[in-house]
Short mmCIF file of C-alpha atoms and ligand atoms in Angstrom, two decimals:
data_model
loop_
_atom_site.label_atom_id
_atom_site.label_comp_id
_atom_site.label_asym_id
_atom_site.label_seq_id
_atom_site.Cartn_x
_atom_site.Cartn_y
_atom_site.Cartn_z
CA UNK A 143 12.18 7.84 -30.56
CA UNK A 144 14.46 9.64 -28.14
CA UNK A 145 14.64 13.39 -28.57
CA UNK A 146 16.77 16.18 -27.18
CA UNK A 147 19.87 13.96 -27.23
CA UNK A 148 21.74 15.48 -30.17
CA UNK A 149 20.85 16.70 -33.66
CA UNK A 150 21.88 13.40 -35.24
CA UNK A 151 19.79 11.15 -33.00
CA UNK A 152 16.91 13.63 -33.07
CA UNK A 153 16.93 13.35 -36.87
CA UNK A 154 16.29 9.60 -36.86
CA UNK A 155 12.67 8.62 -37.30
CA UNK A 156 13.09 4.92 -37.99
CA UNK A 157 15.83 2.59 -36.79
CA UNK A 158 17.68 0.79 -39.57
CA UNK A 159 17.90 -2.90 -38.75
CA UNK A 160 20.77 -5.15 -39.86
CA UNK A 161 20.31 -6.70 -43.29
CA UNK A 162 22.37 -9.69 -42.19
CA UNK A 163 23.62 -10.58 -38.72
CA UNK A 164 27.27 -10.47 -39.70
CA UNK A 165 30.03 -7.88 -39.74
CA UNK A 166 30.28 -7.00 -43.43
CA UNK A 167 34.02 -6.34 -43.17
CA UNK A 168 34.96 -9.27 -40.92
CA UNK A 169 33.40 -11.84 -43.23
CA UNK A 170 35.61 -10.57 -46.07
CA UNK A 171 38.77 -11.25 -44.09
CA UNK A 172 37.61 -14.24 -42.07
CA UNK A 173 37.79 -12.35 -38.77
CA UNK A 174 35.62 -12.79 -35.71
CA UNK A 175 33.48 -10.19 -33.96
CA UNK A 176 31.86 -9.81 -30.57
CA UNK A 177 28.82 -7.58 -31.06
CA UNK A 178 27.23 -5.96 -34.10
CA UNK A 179 26.19 -2.37 -34.75
CA UNK A 180 24.23 -0.97 -37.68
CA UNK A 181 25.11 2.39 -39.24
CA UNK A 182 22.00 4.54 -39.32
CA UNK A 183 23.15 6.41 -42.38
CA UNK A 184 23.91 3.58 -44.81
CA UNK A 185 22.67 0.32 -43.20
CA UNK A 186 26.16 -1.16 -42.92
CA UNK A 187 26.36 -3.72 -40.12
CA UNK A 188 29.78 -3.79 -38.51
CA UNK A 189 31.51 -4.94 -35.33
CA UNK A 190 31.79 -3.15 -32.00
CA UNK A 191 34.77 -1.82 -30.07
CA UNK A 192 35.08 -5.07 -28.12
CA UNK A 193 35.81 -6.82 -31.41
CA UNK A 194 39.42 -7.07 -32.66
CA UNK A 195 38.79 -5.00 -35.79
CA UNK A 196 36.35 -2.37 -34.46
CA UNK A 197 34.84 -1.90 -37.89
CA UNK A 198 31.88 0.22 -36.74
CA UNK A 199 34.15 2.86 -35.25
CA UNK A 200 36.49 2.78 -38.25
CA UNK A 201 33.48 3.20 -40.53
CA UNK A 202 32.18 6.16 -38.54
CA UNK A 203 35.59 7.85 -38.65
CA UNK A 204 36.11 7.20 -42.35
CA UNK A 205 32.63 8.12 -43.57
CA UNK A 206 31.54 10.64 -40.90
CA UNK A 207 28.32 8.69 -40.50
CA UNK A 208 27.46 9.73 -36.96
CA UNK A 209 24.98 7.27 -35.48
CA UNK A 210 24.97 3.52 -34.94
CA UNK A 211 22.32 1.30 -33.40
CA UNK A 212 23.01 -1.93 -31.61
CA UNK A 213 22.21 -4.86 -33.89
CA UNK A 214 22.04 -7.26 -30.94
CA UNK A 215 18.74 -8.93 -30.08
CA UNK A 216 17.21 -7.31 -27.00
CA UNK A 217 19.39 -4.18 -27.19
CA UNK A 218 17.56 -1.03 -28.23
CA UNK A 219 19.94 1.89 -28.22
CA UNK A 220 21.62 4.42 -30.44
CA UNK A 221 25.07 5.94 -30.15
CA UNK A 222 26.34 9.14 -31.78
CA UNK A 223 30.09 9.31 -32.34
CA UNK A 224 30.63 13.07 -32.77
CA UNK A 225 28.58 13.90 -29.69
CA UNK A 226 29.48 10.78 -27.66
CA UNK A 227 25.74 10.56 -26.99
CA UNK A 228 23.80 7.45 -26.07
CA UNK A 229 20.04 7.00 -26.19
CA UNK A 230 17.70 4.09 -25.62
CA UNK A 231 14.56 3.78 -27.69
ZN1 ZN B 465 25.02 13.60 -32.57
ZN1 ZN B 466 34.22 -6.36 -38.18
ZN1 ZN B 467 27.52 4.23 -42.69
#
C-alpha cells in the first residue's frame, strides 16, 4: 500500500473492490457512464468525472467519504478528494 501520501490513503489497508461493475446511481436513472470508481469508505461504485453525471465526485462531496479507487481493470490507483492526492498501489 502507498504510504506518506495523505492520512486518508495511509489509513487504507485493503482496497475495496466493486461489488458490481456498474454505476449504482446511473443504473437507477438509465444513464451511461465512462469509467467506474469505488468509494473506499462504503463500497459504493460510481462513475468518474468524464461521465455525464459524475456520481463519484457528487458522492464524495455529499458524504465526505475521501478516497476512491479506480474500478477499471488494469488500473490500480487511489484518489483522495480533500487532499487532491493520487497514489498507485
Ligand atoms: Zn487525504
Ligand atoms: Zn453514475
Ligand atoms: Zn462512500
